[in-house]
Coordinates of C-alpha atoms and ligand atoms in Angstrom, one line a residue:
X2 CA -3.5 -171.0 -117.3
X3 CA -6.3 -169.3 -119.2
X4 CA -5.9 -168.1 -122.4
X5 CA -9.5 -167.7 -122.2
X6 CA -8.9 -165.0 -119.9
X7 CA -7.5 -162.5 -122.4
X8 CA -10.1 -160.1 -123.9
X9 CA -11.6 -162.0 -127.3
X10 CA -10.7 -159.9 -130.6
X11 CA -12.8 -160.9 -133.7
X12 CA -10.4 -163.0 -135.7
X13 CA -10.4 -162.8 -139.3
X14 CA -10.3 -166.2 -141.3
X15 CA -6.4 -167.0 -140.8
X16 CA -5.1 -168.1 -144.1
X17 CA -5.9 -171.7 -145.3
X18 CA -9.2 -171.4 -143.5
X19 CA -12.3 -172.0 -145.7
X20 CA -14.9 -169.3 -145.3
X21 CA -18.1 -172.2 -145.2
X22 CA -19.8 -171.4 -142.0
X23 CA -20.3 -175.1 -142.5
X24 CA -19.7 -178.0 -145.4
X25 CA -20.2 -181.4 -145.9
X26 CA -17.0 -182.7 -147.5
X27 CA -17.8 -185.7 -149.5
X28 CA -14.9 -187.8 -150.4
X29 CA -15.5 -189.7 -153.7
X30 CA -12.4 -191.7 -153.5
X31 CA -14.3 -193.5 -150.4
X32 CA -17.5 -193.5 -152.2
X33 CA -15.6 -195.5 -155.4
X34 CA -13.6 -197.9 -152.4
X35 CA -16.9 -198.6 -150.9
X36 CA -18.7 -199.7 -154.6
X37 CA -15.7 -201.7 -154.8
X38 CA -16.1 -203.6 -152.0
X39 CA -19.3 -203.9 -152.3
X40 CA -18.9 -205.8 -155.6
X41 CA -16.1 -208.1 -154.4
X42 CA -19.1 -209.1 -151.7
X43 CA -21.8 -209.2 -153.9
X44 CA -19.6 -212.1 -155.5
X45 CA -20.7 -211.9 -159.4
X46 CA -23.9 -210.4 -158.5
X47 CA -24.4 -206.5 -160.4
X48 CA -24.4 -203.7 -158.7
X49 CA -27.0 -201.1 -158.1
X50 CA -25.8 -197.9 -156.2
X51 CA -28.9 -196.3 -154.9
X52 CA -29.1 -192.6 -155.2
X53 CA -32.6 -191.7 -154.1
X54 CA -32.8 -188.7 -152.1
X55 CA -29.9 -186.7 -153.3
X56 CA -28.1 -189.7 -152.7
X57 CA -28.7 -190.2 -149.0
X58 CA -27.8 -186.3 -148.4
X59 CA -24.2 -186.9 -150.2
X60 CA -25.6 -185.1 -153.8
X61 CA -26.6 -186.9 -156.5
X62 CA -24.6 -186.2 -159.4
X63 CA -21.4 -186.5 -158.3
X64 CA -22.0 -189.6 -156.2
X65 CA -23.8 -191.5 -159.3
X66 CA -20.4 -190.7 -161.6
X67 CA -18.6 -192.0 -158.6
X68 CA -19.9 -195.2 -158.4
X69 CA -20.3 -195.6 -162.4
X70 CA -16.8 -194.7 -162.3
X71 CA -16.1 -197.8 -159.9
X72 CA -18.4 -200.6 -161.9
X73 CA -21.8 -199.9 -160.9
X74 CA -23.8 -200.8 -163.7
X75 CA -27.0 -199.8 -162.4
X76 CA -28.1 -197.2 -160.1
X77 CA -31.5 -196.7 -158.6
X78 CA -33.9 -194.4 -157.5
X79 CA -37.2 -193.6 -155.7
X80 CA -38.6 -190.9 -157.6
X81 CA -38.8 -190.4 -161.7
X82 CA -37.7 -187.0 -161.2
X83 CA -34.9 -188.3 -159.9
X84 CA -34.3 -190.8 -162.5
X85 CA -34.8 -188.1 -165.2
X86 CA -32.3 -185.7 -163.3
X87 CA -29.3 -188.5 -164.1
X88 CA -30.0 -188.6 -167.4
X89 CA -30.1 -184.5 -168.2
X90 CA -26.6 -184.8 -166.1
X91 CA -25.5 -186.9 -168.9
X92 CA -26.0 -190.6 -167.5
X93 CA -26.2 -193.1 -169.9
X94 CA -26.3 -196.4 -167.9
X95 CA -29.3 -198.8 -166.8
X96 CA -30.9 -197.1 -164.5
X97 CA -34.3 -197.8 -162.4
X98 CA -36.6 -195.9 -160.3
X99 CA -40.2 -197.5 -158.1
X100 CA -42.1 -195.0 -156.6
X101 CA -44.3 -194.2 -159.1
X102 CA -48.5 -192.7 -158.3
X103 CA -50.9 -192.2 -161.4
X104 CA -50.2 -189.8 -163.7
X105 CA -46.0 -189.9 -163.2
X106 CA -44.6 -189.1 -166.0
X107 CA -43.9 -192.6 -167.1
X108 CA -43.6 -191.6 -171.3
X109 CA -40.4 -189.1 -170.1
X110 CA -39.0 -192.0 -168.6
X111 CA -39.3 -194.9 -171.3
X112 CA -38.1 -192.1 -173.9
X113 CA -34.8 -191.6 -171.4
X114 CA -34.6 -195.0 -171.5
X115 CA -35.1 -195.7 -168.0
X116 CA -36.6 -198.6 -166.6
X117 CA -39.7 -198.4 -164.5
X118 CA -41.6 -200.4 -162.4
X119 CA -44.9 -202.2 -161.6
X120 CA -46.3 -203.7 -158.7
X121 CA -49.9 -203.3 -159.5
X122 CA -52.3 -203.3 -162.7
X123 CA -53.0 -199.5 -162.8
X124 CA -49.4 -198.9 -163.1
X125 CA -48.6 -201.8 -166.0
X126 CA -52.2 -200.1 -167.7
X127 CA -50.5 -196.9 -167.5
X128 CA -46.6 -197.9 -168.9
X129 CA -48.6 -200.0 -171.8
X130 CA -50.4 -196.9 -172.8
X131 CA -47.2 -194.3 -172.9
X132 CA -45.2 -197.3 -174.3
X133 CA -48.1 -197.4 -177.2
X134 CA -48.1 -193.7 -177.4
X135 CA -44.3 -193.2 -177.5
X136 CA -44.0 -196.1 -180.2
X137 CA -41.3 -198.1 -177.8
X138 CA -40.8 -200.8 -175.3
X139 CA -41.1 -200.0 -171.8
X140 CA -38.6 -202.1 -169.6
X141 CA -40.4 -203.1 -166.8
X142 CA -39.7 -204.8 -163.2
X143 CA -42.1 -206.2 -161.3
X144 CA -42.2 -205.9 -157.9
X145 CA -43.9 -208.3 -155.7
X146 CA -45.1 -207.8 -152.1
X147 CA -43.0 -211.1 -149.9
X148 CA -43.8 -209.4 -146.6
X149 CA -43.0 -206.2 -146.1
X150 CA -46.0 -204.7 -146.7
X151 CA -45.7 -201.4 -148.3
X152 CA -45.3 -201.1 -152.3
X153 CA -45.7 -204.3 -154.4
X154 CA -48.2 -206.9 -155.4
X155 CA -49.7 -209.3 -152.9
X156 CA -49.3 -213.0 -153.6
X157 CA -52.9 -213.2 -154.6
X158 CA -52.7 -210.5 -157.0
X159 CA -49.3 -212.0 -158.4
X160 CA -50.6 -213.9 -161.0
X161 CA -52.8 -212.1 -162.3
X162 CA -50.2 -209.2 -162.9
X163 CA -47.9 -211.2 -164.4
X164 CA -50.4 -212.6 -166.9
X165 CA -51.1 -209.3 -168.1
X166 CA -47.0 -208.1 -168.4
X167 CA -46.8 -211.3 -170.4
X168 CA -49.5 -210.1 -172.3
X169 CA -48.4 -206.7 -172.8
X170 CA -44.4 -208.8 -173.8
X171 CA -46.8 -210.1 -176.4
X172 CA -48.0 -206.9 -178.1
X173 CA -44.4 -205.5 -177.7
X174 CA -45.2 -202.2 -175.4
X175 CA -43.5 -203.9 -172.4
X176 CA -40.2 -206.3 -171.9
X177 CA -40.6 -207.7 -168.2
X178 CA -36.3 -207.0 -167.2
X179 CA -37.0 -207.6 -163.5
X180 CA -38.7 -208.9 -160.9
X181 CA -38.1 -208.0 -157.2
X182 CA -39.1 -207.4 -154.0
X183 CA -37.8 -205.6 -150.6
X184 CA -36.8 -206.9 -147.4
X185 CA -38.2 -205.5 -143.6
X186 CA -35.4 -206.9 -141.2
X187 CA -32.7 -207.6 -143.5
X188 CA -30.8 -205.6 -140.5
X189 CA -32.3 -207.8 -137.8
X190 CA -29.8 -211.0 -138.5
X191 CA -32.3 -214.2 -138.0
X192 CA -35.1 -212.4 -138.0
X193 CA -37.6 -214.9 -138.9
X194 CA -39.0 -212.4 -141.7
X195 CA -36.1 -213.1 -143.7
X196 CA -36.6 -217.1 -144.5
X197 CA -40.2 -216.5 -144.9
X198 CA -39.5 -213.5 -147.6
X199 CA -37.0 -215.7 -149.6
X200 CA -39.4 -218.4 -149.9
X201 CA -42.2 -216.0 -151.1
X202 CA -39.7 -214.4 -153.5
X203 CA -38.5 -217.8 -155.1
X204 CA -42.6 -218.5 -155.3
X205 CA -43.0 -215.3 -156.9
X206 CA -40.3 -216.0 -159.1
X207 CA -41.7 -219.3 -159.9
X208 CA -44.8 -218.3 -161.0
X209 CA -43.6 -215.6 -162.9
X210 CA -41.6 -218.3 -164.8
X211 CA -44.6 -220.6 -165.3
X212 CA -46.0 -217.9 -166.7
X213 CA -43.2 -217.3 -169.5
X214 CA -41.3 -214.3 -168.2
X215 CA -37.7 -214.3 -168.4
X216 CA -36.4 -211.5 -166.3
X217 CA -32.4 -210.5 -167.1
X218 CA -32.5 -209.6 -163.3
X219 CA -33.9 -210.9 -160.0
X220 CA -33.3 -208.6 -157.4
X221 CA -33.9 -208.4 -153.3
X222 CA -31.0 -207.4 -151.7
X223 CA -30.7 -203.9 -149.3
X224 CA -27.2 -203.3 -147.7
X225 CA -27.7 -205.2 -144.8
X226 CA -28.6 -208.3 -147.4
X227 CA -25.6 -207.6 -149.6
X228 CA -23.4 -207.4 -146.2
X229 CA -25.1 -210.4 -144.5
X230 CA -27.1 -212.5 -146.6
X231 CA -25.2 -214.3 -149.8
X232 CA -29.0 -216.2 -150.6
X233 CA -30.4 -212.8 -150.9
X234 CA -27.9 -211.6 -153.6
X235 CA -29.9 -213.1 -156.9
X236 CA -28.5 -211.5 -160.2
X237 CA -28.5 -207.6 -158.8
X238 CA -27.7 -206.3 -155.6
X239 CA -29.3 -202.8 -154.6
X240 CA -27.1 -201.3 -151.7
X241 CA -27.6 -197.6 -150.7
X242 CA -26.5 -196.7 -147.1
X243 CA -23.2 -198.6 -147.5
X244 CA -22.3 -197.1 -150.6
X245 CA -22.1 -194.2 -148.3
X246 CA -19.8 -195.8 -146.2
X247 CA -22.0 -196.7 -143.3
X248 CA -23.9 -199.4 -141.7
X249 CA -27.6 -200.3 -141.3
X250 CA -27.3 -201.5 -137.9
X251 CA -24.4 -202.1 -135.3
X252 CA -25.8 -205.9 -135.3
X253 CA -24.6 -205.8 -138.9
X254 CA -21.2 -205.1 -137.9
X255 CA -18.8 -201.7 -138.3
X256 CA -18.2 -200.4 -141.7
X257 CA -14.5 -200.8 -141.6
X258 CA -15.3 -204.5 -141.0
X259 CA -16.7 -204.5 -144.7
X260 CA -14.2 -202.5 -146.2
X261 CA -16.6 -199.7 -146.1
X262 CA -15.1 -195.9 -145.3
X263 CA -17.8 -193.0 -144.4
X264 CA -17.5 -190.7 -147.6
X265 CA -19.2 -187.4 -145.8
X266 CA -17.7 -185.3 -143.4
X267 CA -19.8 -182.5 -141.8
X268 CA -17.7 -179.5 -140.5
X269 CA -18.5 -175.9 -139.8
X270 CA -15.9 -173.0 -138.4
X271 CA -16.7 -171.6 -134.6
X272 CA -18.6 -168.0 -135.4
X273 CA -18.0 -167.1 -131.7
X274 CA -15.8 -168.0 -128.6
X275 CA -16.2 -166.1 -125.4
X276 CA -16.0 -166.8 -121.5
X277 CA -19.5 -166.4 -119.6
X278 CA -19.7 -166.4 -116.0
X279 CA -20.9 -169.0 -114.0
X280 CA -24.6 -169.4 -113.8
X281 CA -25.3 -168.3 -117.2
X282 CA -28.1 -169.5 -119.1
X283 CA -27.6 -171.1 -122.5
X284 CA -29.9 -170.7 -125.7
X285 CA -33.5 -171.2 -126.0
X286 CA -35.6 -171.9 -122.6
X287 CA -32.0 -172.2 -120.9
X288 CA -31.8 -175.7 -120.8
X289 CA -27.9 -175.2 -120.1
X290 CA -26.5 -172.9 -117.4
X291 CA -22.9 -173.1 -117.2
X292 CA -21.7 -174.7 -114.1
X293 CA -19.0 -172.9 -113.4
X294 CA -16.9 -169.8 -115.5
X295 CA -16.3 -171.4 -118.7
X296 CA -15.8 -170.8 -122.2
X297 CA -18.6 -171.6 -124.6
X298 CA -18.4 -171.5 -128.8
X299 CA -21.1 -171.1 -131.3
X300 CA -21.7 -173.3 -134.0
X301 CA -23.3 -172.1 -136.8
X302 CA -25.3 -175.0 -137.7
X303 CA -29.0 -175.8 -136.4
X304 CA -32.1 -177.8 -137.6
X305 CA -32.7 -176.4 -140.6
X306 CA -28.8 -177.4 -141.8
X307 CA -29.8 -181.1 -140.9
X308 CA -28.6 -181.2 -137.1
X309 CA -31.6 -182.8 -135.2
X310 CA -33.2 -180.6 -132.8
X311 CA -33.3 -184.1 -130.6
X312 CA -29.6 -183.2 -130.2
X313 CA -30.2 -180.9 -127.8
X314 CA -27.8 -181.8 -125.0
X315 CA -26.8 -185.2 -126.8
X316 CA -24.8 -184.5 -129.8
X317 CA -21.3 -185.2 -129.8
X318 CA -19.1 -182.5 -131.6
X319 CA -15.3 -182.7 -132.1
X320 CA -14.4 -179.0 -130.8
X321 CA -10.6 -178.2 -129.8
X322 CA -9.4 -181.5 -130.1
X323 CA -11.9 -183.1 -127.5
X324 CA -15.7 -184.8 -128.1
X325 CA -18.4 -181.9 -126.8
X326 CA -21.4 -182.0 -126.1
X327 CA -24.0 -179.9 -127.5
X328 CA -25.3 -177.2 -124.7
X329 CA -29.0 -176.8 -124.3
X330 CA -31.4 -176.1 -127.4
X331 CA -30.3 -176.8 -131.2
X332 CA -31.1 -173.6 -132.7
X333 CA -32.6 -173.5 -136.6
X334 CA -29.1 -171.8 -137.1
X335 CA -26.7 -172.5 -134.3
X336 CA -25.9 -174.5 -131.3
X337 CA -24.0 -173.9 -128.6
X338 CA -20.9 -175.8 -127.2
X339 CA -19.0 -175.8 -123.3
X340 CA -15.1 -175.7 -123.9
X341 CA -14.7 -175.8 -120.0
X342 CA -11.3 -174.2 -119.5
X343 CA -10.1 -175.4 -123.2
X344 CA -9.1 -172.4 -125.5
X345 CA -10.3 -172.0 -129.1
X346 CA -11.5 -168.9 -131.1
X347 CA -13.6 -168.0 -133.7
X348 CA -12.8 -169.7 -137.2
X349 CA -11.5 -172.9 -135.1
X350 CA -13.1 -175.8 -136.8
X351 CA -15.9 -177.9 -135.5
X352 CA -16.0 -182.0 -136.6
X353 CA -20.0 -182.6 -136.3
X354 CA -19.0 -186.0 -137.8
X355 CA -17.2 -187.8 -140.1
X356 CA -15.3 -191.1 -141.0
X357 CA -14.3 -191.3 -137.5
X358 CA -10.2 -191.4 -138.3
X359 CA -9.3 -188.3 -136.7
X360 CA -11.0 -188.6 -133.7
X361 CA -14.6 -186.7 -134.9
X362 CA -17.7 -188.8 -134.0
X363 CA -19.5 -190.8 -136.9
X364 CA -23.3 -190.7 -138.1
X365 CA -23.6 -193.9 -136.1
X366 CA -22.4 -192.0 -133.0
X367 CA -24.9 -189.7 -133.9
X368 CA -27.7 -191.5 -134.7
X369 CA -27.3 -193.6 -131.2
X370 CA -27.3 -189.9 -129.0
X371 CA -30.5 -189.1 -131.4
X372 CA -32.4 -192.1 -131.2
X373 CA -32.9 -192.3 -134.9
X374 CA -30.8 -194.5 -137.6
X375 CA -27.5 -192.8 -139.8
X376 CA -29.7 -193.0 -143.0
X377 CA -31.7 -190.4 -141.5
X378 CA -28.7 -188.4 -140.3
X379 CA -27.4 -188.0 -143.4
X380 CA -30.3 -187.4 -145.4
X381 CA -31.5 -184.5 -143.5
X382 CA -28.2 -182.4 -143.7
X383 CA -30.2 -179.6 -145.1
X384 CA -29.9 -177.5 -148.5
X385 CA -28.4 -174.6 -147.7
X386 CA -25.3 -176.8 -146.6
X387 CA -22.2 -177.2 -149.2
X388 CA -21.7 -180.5 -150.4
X389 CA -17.6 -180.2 -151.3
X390 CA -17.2 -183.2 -153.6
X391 CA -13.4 -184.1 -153.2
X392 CA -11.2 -186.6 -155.1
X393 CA -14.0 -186.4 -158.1
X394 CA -11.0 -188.2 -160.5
X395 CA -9.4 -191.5 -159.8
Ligands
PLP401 C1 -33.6 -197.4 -150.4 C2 -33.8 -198.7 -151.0 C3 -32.7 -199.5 -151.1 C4 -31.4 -199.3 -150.5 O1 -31.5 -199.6 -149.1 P1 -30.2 -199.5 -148.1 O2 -30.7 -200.1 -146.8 O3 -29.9 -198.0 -148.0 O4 -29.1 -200.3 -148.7 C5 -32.8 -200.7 -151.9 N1 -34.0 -200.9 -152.5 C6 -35.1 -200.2 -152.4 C7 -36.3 -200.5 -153.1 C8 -35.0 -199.0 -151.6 O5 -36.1 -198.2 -151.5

């Protein structure tokens, strides 16, 4: 056989090709599907689609009108600046964002009408001030610490904090909307963390009622909680990864098994196909040397487009019909693939991953060859990479 054999010509983009060295298509009708399944499980429980982080890689924008589009009627994120990004894209819907430090720009968000939240006394002392100094109510959620040990108030903090929101309900700066709280092994089914941060939630909420706080919404649940976990669903459920398409954990089960379809599909065109002799060295310290005469193609994508460095030798890479592996080093820019004695050439497209339907790997294949979890694969694709936002109208 070997096509390979014949002298490579550069080949110009044939026609129908897209000229992206490489793209992440992001399929909003799968986004919408997955929102929609996601409320039939969350079983009269709202929705909030989390969007933090450029929505998980998958751009933010686009993705929040997606799922608004499919009956989220919240969406969430970490930051303010995120928060405040929605609403200068035109967002008009409830809309909450935690991570907040001193000095965030808490008056920008009460005047955008976004709600905020508190899990300590510094941050309700600073929303009552910008409340007072913008002349309106601040809609707050508190957020109390069941276990997992990061943001939120401790149980011996708890009442104390909520005296003072009721206090604050009481000169009018605050309404308290929400009170919630985060899970730490909501992907670990049985985990005994789980019980245990249920029953410190319903303490917290009890207390909070004692108190005289009427919250519109309780809220606790992650994706693995709104997948698994029907006692963790409350009045709101706040799923991120899965509104993506994917799952927390393969002890949680397989997207499809949720209804849930991967909406982003990472490709990139070949920039180079050539046969190398045997015994040739391959990339960065040569951790690859071909075994034999063989035909190797460039990828142009490396770590700084998102593709984990740790994928040196372990990422899986639809090329030519067949799963690759990639060959030695991951380059900032480009990575290197063995076609063994199959024939492609240059502008031949390359499946890093996607939903898995035409035989490309998934971010779950990848994550396992990485040793890290599909939120982080997805989140790192980097900025320089086209998101393509396909299907945008139902
Ligand atoms: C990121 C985040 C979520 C979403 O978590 P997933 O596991 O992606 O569903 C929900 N709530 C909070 C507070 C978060 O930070």
């Amino acid at each position: 056989m070997n096509v390979a054999h014949e002298p490579s010509a550069p080949h110009p983009p044939a026609a129908g090709r897209t000229s992206h060295r490489v793209r992440a298509e992001i399929d909003l009708a799968a986004l919408r599907g997955n929102v929609r399944a996601l409320r039939e499980r969350a079983a009269g429980a709202e929705l909030m689609a989390v969007v933090k982080a450029d929505a998980y890689g998958h751009g933010m924008v686009p993705c929040a009108r997606a799922a608004r589009q499919a009956g989220a009627a919240w969406l969430g994120t970490a930051t303010p600046e995120e928060a405040l990004a929605l609403r200068a894209a035109g967002d008009r819907g409830r809309l909450l964002c935690w991570l907040w430090t001193p000095g965030g720009p808490w008056r920008a968000a009460i005047e955008a009408d976004v709600d905020v939240a508190a899990g300590a006394p510094w941050a309700l002392t600073e929303i009552t001030a910008a409340a007072r100094a913008c002349g309106r109510t601040a809609r707050v959620h508190l957020k109390a610490d069941t276990g997992l040990g990061r943001g939120g108030c401790q149980p011996a903090e708890w009442p104390a904090l909520v005296a003072a929101a009721r206090a604050a309900e009481a000169e009018g700066t605050v309404r308290v909307v929400g009170v919630w709280s985060h899970l730490a092994c909501a992907d670990e089914p049985g985990h005994p963390s789980v019980a245990a941060q249920l029953a410190a939630f319903h303490e917290a909420l009890a207390v909070a009622g004692r108190a005289g706080l009427e919250p519109e919404v309780r809220h606790l649940a992650n994706s693995p909680a709104t997948l698994t976990l029907p006692e963790a669903r409350f009045d709101l459920v706040r799923p991120g990864l899965s509104v993506y398409g994917l799952s927390p954990a393969p002890e949680i089960g397989a997207p499809e098994d949720f209804g849930l379809r991967p909406v982003m599909t990472l490709r990139a065109a070949l920039a180079s196909v050539k046969r190398v002799p045997a015994g040739h060295g391959v990339g960065y310290g040569h951790r690859y040397t071909t075994p034999g005469e063989t035909t190797l193609a460039l990828v142009p994508a490396g770590y700084a487009d998102g593709v984990p460095r740790h994928a040196s030798g372990t990422g899986p890479v639809l090329v030519a019909g067949k799963w690759r592996t990639v060959a030695g080093t991951v380059a900032m820019d480009q990575f290197v693939v063995d076609l063994g004695g199959d024939a492609a050439e240059a502008g031949d497209e390359a499946v890093l991953f996607g939903p898995g339907a035409a035989g490309e790997p998934t971010a779950e294949d990848w994550a396992r060859a990485v040793g890290t979890i599909p939120y982080e694969i997805v989140t790192r694709i980097g900025a320089r990479v086209p998101r393509i936002h396909l299907n945008a109208d139902m």
